Tab-separated table of C-alpha atoms and ligand atoms in Angstrom:
chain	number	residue	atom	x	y	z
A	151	UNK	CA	0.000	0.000	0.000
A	152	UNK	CA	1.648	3.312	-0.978
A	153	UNK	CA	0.146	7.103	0.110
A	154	UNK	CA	-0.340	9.605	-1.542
A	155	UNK	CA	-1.288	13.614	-0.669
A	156	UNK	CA	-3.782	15.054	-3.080
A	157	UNK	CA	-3.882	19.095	-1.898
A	158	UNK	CA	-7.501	20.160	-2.942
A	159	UNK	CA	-8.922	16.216	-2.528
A	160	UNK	CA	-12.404	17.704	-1.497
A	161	UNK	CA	-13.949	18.597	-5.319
A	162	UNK	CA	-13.505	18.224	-9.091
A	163	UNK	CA	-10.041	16.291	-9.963
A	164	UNK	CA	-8.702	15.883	-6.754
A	165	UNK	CA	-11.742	14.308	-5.393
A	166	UNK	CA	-11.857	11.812	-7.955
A	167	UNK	CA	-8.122	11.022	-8.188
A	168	UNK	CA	-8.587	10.731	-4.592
A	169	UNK	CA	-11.755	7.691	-5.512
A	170	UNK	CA	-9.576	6.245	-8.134
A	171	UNK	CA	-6.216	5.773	-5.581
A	172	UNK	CA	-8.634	5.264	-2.251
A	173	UNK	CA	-9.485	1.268	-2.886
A	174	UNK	CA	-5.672	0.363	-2.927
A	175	UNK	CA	-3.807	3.076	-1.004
A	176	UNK	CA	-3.635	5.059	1.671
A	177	UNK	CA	-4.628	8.698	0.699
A	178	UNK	CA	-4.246	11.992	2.481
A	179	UNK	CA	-6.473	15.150	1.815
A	180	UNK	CA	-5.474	18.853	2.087
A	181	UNK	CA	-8.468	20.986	1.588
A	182	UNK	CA	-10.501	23.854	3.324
A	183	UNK	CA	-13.513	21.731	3.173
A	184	UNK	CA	-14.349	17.827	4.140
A	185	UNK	CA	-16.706	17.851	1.483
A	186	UNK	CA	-17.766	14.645	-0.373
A	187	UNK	CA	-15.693	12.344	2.081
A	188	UNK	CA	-18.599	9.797	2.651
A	189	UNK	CA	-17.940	6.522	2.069
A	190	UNK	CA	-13.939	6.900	1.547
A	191	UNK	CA	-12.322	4.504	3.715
A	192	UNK	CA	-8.245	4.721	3.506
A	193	UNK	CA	-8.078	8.602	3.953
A	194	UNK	CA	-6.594	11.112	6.334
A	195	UNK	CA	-8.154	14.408	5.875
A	196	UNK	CA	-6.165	17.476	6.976
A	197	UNK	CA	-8.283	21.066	7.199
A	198	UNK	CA	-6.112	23.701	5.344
A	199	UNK	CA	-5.790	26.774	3.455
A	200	UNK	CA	-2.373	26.136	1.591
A	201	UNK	CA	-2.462	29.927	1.458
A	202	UNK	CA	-2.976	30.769	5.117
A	203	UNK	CA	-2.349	28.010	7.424
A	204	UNK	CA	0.765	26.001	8.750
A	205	UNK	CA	0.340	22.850	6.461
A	206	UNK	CA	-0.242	19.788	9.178
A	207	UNK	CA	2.844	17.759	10.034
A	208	UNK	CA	3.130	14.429	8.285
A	209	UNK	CA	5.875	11.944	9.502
A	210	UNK	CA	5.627	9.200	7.263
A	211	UNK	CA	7.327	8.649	3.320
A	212	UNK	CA	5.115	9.992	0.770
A	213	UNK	CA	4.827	8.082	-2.538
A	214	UNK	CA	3.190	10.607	-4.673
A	215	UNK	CA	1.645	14.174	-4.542
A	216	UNK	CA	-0.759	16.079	-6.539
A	217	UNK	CA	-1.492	19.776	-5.992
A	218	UNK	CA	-5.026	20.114	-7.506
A	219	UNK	CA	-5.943	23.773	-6.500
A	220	UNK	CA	-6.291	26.388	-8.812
A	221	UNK	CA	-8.262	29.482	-10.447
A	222	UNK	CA	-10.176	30.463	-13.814
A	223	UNK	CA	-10.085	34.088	-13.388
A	224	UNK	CA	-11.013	35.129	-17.089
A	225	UNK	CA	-11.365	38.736	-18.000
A	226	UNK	CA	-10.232	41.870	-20.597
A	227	UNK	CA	-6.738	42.325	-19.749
A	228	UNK	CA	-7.841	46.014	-19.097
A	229	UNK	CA	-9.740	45.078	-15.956
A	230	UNK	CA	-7.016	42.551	-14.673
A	231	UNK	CA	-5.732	44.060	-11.561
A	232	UNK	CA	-2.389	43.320	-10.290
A	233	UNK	CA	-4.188	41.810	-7.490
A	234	UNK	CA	-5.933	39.327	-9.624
A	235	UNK	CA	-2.457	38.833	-10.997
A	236	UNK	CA	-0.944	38.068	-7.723
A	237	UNK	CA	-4.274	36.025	-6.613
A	238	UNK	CA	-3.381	33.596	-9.610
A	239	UNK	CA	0.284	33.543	-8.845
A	240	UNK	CA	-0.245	32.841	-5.304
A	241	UNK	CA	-2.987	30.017	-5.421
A	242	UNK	CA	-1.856	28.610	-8.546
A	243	UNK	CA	2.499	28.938	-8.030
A	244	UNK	CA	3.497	29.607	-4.660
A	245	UNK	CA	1.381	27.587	-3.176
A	246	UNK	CA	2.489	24.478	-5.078
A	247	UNK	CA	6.204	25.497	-4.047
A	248	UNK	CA	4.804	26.207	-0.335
A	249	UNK	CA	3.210	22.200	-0.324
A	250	UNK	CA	6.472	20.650	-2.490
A	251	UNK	CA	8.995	22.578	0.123
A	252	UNK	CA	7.084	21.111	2.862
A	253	UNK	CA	6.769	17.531	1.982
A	254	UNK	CA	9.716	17.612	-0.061
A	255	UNK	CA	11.909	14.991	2.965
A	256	UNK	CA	8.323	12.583	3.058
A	257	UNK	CA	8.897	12.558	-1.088
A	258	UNK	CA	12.782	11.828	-0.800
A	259	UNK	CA	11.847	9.307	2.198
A	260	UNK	CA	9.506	7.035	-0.232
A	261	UNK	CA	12.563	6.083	-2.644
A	262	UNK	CA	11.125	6.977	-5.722
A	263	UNK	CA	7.932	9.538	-5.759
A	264	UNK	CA	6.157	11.835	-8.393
A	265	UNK	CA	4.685	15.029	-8.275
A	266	UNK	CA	1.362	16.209	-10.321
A	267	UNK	CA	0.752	19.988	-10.654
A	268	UNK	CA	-2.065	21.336	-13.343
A	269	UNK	CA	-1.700	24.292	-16.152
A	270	UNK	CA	-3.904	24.857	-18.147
A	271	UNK	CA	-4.382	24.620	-22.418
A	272	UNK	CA	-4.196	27.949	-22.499
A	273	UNK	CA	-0.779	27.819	-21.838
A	274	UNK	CA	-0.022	26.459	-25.241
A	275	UNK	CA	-2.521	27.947	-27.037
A	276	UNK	CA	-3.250	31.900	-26.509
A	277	UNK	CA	-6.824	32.256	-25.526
A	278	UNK	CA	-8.324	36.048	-24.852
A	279	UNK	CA	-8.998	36.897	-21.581
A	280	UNK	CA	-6.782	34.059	-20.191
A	281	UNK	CA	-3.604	36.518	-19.352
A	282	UNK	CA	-3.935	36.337	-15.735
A	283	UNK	CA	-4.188	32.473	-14.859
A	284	UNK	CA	-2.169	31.685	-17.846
A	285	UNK	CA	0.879	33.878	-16.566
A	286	UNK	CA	0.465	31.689	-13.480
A	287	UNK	CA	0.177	28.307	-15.363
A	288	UNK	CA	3.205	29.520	-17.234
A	289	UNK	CA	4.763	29.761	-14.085
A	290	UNK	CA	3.697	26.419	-12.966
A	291	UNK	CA	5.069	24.628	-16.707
A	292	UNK	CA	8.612	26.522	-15.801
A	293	UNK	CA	8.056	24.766	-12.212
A	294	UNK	CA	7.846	21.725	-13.415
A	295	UNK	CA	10.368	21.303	-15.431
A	296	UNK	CA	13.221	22.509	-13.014
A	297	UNK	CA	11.857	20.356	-10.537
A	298	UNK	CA	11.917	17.502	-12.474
A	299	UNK	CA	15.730	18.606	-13.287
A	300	UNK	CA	16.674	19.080	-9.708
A	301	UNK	CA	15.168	16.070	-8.032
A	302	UNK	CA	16.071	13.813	-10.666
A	303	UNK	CA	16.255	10.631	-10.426
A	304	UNK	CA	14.431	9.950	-7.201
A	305	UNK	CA	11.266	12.868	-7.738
A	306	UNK	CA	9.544	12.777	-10.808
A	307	UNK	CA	7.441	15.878	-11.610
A	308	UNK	CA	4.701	16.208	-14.500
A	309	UNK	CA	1.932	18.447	-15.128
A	310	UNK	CA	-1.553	17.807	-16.658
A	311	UNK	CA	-3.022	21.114	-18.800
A	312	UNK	CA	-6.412	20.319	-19.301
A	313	UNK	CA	-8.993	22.329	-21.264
A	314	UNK	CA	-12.456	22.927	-19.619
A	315	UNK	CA	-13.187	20.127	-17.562
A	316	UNK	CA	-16.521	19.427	-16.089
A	317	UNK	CA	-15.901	20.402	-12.344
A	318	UNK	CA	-17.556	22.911	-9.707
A	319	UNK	CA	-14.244	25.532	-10.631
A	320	UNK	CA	-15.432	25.286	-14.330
A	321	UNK	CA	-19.283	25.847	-13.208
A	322	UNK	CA	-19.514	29.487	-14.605
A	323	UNK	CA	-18.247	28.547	-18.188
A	324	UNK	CA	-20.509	25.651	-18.473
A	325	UNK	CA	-24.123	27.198	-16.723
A	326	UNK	CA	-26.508	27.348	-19.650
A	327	UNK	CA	-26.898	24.691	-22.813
A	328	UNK	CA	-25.450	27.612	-25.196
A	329	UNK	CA	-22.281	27.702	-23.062
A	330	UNK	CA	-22.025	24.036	-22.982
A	331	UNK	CA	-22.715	23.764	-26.827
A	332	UNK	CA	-19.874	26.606	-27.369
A	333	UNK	CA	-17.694	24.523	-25.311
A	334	UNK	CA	-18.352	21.212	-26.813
A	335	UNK	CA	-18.152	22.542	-30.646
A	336	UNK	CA	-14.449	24.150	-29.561
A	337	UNK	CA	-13.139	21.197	-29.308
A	338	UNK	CA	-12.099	18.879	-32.248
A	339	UNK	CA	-13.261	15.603	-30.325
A	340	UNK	CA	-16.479	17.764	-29.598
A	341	UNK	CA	-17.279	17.165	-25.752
A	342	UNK	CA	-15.622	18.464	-22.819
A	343	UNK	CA	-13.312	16.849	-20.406
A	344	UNK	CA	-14.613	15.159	-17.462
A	345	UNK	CA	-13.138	14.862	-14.004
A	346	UNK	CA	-12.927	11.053	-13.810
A	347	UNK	CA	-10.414	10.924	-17.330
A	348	UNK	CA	-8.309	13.384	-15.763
A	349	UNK	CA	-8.404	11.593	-12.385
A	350	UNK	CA	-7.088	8.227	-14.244
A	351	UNK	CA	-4.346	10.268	-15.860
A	352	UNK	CA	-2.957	11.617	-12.641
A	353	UNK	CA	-3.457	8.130	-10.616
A	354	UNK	CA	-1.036	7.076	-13.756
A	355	UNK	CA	1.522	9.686	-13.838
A	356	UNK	CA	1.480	9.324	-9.619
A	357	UNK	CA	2.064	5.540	-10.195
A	358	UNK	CA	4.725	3.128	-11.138
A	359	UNK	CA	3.476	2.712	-14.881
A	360	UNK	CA	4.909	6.186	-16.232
A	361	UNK	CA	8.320	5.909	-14.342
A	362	UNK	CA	10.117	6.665	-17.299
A	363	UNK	CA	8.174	9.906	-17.332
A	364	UNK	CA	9.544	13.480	-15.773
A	365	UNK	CA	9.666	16.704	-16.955
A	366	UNK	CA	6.305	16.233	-19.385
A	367	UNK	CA	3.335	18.640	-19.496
A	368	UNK	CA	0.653	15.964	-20.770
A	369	UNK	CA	-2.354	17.908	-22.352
A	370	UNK	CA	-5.535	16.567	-22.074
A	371	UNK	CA	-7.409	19.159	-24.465
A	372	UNK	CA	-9.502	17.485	-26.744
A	373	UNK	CA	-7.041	18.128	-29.580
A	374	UNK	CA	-8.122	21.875	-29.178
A	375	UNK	CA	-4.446	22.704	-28.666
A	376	UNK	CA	-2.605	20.531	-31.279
A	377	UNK	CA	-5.566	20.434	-34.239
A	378	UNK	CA	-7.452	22.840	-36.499
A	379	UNK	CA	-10.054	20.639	-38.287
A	380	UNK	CA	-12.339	22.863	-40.388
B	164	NAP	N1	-11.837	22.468	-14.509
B	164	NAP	C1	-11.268	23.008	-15.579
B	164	NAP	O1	-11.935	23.329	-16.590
B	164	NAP	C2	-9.784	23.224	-15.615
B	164	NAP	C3	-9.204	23.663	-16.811
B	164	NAP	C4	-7.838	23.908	-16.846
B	164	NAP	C5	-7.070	23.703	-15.715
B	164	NAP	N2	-7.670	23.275	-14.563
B	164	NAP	C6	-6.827	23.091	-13.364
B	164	NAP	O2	-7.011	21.797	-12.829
B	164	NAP	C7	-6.805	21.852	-11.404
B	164	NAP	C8	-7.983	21.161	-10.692
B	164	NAP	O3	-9.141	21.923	-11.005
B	164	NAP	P1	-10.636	21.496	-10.616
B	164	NAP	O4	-11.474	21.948	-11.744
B	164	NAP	O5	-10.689	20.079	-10.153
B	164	NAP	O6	-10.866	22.499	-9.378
B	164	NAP	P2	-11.921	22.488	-8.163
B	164	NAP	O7	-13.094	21.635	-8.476
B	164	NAP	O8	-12.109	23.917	-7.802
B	164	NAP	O9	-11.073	21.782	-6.998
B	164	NAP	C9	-10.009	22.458	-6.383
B	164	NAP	C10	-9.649	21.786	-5.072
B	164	NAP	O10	-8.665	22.601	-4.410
B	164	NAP	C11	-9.104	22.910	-3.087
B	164	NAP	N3	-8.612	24.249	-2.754
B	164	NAP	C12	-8.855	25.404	-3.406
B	164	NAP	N4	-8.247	26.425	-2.786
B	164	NAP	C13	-7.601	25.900	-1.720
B	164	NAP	C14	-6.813	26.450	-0.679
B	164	NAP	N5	-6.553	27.774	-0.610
B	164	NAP	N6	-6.307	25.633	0.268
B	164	NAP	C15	-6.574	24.297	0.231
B	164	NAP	N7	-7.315	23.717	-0.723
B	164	NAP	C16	-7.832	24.505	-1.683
B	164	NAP	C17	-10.627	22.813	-3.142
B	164	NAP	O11	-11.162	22.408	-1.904
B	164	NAP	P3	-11.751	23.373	-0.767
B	164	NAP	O12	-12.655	24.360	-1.451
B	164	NAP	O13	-12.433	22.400	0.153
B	164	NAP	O14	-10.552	23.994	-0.148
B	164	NAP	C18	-10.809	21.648	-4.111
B	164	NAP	O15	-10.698	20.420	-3.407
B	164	NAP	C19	-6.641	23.341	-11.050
B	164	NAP	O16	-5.277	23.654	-10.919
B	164	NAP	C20	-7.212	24.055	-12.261
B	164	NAP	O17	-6.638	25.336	-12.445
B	164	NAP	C21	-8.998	23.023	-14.488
């Protein structure tokens, strides 16, 4: 039985990579909120704000961690403030760095761990109104790969940049049919992402199977990034 820390295990990804790992592994949960926690067995659930609070102490080796929290702030770049800026930067970056410095000895203590952070697709591909979390996704794909380059071989790190994914932090792009149907057509596959795909692709890049794998940002888009099919 290995354990892993999912930060933000209480919604959307995180709570289902937290189902998907749960049958067969111990699993602990950094989140604000207990949320959704019925019926989950192997967990340890920690109440945090990886923004304001001491992160809780945790003694023993940690096999693999996945920092799921993040923002959609999308507006005009003229009515980004630098605070929105430096909200994105803070929930998105430093607060990833804030949970890998922390656990950083419990990931050297398991042998051989991975790390999971999340950009986003419009990373890749420029998207209007995006400037503000994709400066801070940016941040997190730069991250990632010095990470991966400084804890090699022991620490694997890989990030996921999905495109709109069906979860509550998505709710406001996806609230009426002709949002939904805007979505949908974007993408070359024609349907959104849902949080149970994603979940399987982070249980994978957390386990064993992609151990030849560091350094990657693995897009799960839909083909919006990499295709133009008229
Ligand atoms: N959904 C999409 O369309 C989409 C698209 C591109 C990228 N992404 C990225 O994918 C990742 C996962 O997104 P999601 O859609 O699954 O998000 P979500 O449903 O909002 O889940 C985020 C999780 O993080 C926790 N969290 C948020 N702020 C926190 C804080 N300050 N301290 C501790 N925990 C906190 C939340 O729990 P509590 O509220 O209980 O704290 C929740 O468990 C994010 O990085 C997001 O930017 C998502």
């Amino acid at each position: 039985m290995k354990t892993y820390l999912i930060v933000g295990g209480s919604s959307g990804i995180g709570l289902e990579t937290v189902k998907t790992l749960e049958p067969e592994n111990k699993v602990i949960i950094i989140s604000r909120t207990n949320k959704n926690m019925e019926g989950l067995k192997n967990i340890q659930f920690y109440h945090a704000d990886v923004l304001n609070d001491p992160l809780p102490e945790i003694t023993e080796p940690i096999h693999g961690l996945a920092y799921c929290p993040g923002s959609i702030n999308l507006k005009p770049f003229k009515n980004l403030t630098e605070h929105d800026f430096m909200q994105d930067f803070a929930i998105n970056v430093a607060g990833a760095v804030k949970v890998i410095q922390k656990y950083y000895p419990n990931l050297k203590d398991s042998g051989s761990a991975s790390v999971v952070l999340f950009s986003t697709v419009a990373v890749h591909i420029g998207m209007p109104f995006h400037a503000s979390v994709s400066t801070a996704k940016g941040a997190v794909e730069g991250l990632t790969r010095s990470l991966a380059a400084e804890f090699a071989p022991h620490i694997r790190v890989n990030c996921i940049a999905p495109s709109v994914t069906d979860t509550p932090l998505a709710e406001k792009l996806l609230n009426s049919e002709a949002k939904l149907k805007a979505a949908t057509e974007r993408h070359p596959l024609k349907r959104i992402g849902n949080a149970k795909e994603t979940a399987k692709l982070v249980a994978f890049l957390l386990s064993e199977a992609s151990a030849f794998m560091t350094a990657q940002i693995v897009r799960t888009d839909g083909g919006l990034s990499s295709l133009k099919i008229l």
